[in-house]
PDB file of C-alpha atoms in Angstrom:
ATOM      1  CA  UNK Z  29     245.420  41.515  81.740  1.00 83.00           C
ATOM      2  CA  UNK Z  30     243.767  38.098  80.383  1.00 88.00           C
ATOM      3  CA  UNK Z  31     245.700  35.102  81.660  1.00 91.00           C
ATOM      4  CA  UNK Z  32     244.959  31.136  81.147  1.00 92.00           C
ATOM      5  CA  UNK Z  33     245.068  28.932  84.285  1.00 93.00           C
ATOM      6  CA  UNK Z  34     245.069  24.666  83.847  1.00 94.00           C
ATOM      7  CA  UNK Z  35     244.554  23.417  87.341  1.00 94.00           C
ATOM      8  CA  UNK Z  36     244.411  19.494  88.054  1.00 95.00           C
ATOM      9  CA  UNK Z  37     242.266  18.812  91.092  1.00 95.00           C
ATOM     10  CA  UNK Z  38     240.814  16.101  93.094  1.00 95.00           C
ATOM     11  CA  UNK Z  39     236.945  15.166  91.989  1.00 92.00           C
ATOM     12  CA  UNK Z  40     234.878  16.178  95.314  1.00 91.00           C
ATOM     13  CA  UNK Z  41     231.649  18.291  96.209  1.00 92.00           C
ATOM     14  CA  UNK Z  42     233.061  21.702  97.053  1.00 91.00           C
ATOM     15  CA  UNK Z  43     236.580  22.333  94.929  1.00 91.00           C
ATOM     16  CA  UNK Z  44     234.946  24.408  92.256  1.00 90.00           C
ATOM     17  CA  UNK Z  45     233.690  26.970  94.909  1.00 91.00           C
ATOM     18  CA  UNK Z  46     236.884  26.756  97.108  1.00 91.00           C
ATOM     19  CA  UNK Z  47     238.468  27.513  93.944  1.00 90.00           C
ATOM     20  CA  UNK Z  48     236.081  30.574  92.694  1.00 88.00           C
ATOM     21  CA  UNK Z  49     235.849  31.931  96.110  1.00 89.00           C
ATOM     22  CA  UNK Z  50     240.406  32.996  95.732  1.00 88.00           C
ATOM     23  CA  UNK Z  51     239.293  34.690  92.302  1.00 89.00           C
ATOM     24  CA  UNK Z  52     236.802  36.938  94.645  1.00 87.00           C
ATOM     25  CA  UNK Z  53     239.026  37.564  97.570  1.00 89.00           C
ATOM     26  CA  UNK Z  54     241.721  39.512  94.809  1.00 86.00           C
ATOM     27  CA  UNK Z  55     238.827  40.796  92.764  1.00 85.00           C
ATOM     28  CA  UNK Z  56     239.914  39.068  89.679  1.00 89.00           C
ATOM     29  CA  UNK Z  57     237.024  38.332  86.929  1.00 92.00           C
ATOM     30  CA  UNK Z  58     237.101  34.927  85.484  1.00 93.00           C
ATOM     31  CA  UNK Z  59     235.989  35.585  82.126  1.00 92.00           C
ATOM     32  CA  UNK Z  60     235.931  31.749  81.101  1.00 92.00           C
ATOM     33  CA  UNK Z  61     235.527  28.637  83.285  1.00 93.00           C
ATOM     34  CA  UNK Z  62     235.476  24.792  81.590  1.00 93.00           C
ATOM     35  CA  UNK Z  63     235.690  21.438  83.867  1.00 92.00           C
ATOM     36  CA  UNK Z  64     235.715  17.993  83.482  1.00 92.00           C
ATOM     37  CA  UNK Z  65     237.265  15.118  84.048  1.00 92.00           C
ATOM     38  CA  UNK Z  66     240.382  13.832  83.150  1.00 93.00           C
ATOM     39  CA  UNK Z  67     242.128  10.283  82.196  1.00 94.00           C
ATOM     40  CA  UNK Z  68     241.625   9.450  85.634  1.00 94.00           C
ATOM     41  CA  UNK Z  69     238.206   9.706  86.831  1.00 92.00           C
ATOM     42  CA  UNK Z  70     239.248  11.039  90.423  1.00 95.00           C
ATOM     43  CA  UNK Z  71     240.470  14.192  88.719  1.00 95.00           C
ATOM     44  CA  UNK Z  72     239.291  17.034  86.766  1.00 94.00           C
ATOM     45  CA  UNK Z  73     240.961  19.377  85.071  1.00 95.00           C
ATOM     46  CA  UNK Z  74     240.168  23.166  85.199  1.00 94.00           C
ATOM     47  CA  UNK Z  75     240.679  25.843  82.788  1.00 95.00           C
ATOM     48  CA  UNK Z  76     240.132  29.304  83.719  1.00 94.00           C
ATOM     49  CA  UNK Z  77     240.932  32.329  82.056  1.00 93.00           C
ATOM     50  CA  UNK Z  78     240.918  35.097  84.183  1.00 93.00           C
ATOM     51  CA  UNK Z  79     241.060  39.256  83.970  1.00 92.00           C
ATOM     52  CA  UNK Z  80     242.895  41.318  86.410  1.00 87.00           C
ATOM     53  CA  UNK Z  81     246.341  42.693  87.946  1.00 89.00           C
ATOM     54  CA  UNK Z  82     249.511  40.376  86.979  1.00 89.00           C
ATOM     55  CA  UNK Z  83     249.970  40.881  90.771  1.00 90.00           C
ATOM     56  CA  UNK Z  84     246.721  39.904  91.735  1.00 91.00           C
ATOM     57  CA  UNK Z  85     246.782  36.820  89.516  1.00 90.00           C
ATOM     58  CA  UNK Z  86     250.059  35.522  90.390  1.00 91.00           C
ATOM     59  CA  UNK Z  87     248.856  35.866  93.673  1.00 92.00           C
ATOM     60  CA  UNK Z  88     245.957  33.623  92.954  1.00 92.00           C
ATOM     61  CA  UNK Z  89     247.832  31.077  91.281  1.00 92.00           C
ATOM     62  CA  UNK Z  90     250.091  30.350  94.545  1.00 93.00           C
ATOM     63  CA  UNK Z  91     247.223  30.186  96.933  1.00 93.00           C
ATOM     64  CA  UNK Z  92     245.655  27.921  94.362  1.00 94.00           C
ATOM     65  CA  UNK Z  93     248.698  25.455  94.666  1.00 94.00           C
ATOM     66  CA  UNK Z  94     248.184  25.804  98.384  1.00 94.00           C
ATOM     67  CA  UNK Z  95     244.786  24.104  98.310  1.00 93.00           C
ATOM     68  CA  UNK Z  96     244.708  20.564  99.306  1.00 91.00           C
ATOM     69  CA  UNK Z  97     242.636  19.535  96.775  1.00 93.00           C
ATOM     70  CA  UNK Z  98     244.895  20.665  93.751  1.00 95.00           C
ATOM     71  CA  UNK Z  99     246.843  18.730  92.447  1.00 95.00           C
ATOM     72  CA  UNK Z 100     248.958  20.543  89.693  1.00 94.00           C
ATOM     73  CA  UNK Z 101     248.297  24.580  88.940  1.00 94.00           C
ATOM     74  CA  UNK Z 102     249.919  25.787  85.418  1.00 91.00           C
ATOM     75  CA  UNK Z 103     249.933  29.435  84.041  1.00 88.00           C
ATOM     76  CA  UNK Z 104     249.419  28.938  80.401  1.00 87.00           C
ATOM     77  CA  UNK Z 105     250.103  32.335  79.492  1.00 75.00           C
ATOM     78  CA  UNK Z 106     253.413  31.774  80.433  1.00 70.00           C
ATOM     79  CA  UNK Z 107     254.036  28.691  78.212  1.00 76.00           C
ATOM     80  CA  UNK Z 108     252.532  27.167  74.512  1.00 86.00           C
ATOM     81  CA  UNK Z 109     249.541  25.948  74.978  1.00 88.00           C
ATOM     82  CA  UNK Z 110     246.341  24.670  72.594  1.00 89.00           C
ATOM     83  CA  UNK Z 111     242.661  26.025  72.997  1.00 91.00           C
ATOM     84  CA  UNK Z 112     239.646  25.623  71.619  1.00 94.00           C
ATOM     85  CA  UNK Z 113     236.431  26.617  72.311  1.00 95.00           C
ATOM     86  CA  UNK Z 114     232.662  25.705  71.248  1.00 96.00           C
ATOM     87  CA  UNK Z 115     229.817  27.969  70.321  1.00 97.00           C
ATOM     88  CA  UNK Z 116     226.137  27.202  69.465  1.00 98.00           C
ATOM     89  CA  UNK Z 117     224.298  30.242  67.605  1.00 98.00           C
ATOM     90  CA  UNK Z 118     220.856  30.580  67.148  1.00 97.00           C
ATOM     91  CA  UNK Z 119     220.577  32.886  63.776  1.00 97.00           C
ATOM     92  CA  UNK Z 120     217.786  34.574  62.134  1.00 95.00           C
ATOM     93  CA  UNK Z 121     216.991  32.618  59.118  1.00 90.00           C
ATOM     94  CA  UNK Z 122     215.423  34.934  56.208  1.00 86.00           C
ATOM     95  CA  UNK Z 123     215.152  33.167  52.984  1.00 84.00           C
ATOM     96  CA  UNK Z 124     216.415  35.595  50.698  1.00 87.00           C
ATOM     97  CA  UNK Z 125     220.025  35.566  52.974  1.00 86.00           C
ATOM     98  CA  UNK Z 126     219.952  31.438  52.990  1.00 89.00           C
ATOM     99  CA  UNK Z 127     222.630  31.018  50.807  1.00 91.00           C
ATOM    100  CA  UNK Z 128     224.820  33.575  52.092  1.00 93.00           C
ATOM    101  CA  UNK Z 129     224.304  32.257  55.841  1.00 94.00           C
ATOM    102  CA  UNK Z 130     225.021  28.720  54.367  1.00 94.00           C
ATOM    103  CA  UNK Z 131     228.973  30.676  52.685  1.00 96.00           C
ATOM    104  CA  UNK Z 132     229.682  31.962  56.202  1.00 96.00           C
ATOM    105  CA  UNK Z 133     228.618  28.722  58.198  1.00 97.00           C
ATOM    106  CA  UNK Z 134     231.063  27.098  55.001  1.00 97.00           C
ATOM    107  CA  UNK Z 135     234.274  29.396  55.682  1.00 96.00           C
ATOM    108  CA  UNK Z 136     234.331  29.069  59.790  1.00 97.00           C
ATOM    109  CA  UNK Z 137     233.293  25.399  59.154  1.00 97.00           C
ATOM    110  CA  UNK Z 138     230.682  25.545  61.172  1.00 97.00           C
ATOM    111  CA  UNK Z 139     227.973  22.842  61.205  1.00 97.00           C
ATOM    112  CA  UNK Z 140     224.107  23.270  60.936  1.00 96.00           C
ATOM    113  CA  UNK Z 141     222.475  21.655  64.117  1.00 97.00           C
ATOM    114  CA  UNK Z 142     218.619  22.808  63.407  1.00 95.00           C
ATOM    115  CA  UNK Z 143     216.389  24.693  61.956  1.00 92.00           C
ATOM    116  CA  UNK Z 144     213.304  26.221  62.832  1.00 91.00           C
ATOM    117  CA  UNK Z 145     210.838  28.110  60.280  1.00 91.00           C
ATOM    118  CA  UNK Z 146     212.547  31.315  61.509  1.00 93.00           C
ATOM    119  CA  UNK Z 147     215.591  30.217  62.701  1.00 95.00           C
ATOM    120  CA  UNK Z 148     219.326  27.972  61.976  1.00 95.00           C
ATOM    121  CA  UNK Z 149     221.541  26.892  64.519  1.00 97.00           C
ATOM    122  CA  UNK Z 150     225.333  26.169  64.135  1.00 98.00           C
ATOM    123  CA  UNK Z 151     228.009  25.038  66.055  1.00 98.00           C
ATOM    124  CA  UNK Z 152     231.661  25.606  65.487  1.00 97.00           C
ATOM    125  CA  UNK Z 153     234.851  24.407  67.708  1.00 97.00           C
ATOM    126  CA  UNK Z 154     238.128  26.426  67.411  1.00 96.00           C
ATOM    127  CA  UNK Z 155     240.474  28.948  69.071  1.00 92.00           C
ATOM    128  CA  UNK Z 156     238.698  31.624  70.528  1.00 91.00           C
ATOM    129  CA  UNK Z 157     239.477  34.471  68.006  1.00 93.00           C
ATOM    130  CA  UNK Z 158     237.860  31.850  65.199  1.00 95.00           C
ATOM    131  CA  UNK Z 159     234.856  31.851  67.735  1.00 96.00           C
ATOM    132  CA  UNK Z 160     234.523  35.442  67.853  1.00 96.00           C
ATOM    133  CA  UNK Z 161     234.879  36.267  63.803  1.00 97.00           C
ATOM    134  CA  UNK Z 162     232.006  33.874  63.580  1.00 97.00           C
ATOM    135  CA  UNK Z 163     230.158  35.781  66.417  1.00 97.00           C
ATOM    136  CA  UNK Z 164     231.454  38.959  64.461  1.00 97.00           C
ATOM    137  CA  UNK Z 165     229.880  37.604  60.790  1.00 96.00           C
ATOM    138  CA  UNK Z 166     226.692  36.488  62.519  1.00 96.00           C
ATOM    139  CA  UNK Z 167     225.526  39.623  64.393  1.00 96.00           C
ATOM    140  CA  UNK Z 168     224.372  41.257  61.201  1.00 93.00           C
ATOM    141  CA  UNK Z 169     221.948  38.540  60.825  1.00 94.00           C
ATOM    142  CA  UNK Z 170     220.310  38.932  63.807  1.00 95.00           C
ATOM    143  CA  UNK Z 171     221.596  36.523  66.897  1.00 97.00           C
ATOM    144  CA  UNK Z 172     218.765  35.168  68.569  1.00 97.00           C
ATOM    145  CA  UNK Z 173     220.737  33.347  71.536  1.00 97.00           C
ATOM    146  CA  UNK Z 174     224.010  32.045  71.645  1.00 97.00           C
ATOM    147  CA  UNK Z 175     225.851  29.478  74.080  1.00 96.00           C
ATOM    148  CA  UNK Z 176     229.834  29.162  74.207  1.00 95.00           C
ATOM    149  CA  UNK Z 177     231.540  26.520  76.803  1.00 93.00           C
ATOM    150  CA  UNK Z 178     233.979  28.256  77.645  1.00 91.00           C
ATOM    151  CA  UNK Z 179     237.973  27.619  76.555  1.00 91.00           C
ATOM    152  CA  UNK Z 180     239.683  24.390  77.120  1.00 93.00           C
ATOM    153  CA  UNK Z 181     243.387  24.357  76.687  1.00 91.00           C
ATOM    154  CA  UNK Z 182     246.616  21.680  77.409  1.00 90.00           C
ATOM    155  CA  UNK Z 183     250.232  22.325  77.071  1.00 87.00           C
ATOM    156  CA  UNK Z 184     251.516  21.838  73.232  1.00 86.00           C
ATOM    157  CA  UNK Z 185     254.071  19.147  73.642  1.00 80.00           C
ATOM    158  CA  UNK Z 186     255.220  16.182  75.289  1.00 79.00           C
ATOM    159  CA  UNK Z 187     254.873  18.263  79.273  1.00 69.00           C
TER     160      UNK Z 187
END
């Protein structure tokens, strides 16, 4: 099971790996991990979006509360939420499939960052599956190397 965790927590050295180190203990994988900070400077916000047992994860979630330097855990599998995600790609560039690179890079909105004389890189913000189609249309091109951030989600709404 995939699930979506937004955790508010107290900027110091240490709470990321307090924080990882409960994901271990239940042998949960966190698939995706983004951090930064918030409106207020002393706290961050985390999203994680983790693989394993419901069990396990709900587990995780209430000894994450437990910490002293959390400050607000949500499940955002469990409400409406908004994520988006952004990817840099690395493609090989072959003159005769220029155009057809530039259609694709057109449709997922994706914007050219450089170019090399063998290569075009793009970057493209949206919702994970929109992420992955692009990944998906890209790979027959040839991916050189490819960086994504991670997701990033909030609550839809006035929560």
């Amino acid at each position: 099971m995939l699930r979506t965790i937004s955790a508010l927590a107290k900027n110091r050295p240490g709470v990321l790996a307090e924080m990882t180190a409960e994901f271990g203990k239940y042998n949960a994988n966190i698939r995706s991990m983004a951090a930064g900070e918030t409106e207020n400077p002393e706290v961050s916000r985390l999203v994680i979006q983790v693989e394993g047992e419901e069990a396990e994860i709900d587990t995780i979630t209430r000894a994450l509360e437990d910490m002293e330097p959390i400050v607000q855990v949500d499940d955002l599998a469990r409400k409406e939420f908004v994520d988006r995600e952004l990817v840099m790609i690395k493609v090989d560039m072959d003159r005769e499939k220029t155009g057809q690179l530039m259609q694709v890079f057109e449709v997922f909105r994706a914007n050219v960052v450089g170019m090399g004389e063998e290569t075009i890189t793009v970057e493209m913000t949206g919702d994970q599956d929109r992420v992955n189609g692009l990944i998906n249309m890209l790979a027959g091109y040839g991916i050189r190397s490819m960086c994504r951030s991670g997701m990033i989600a909030l609550k839809r709404g006035d929560e």
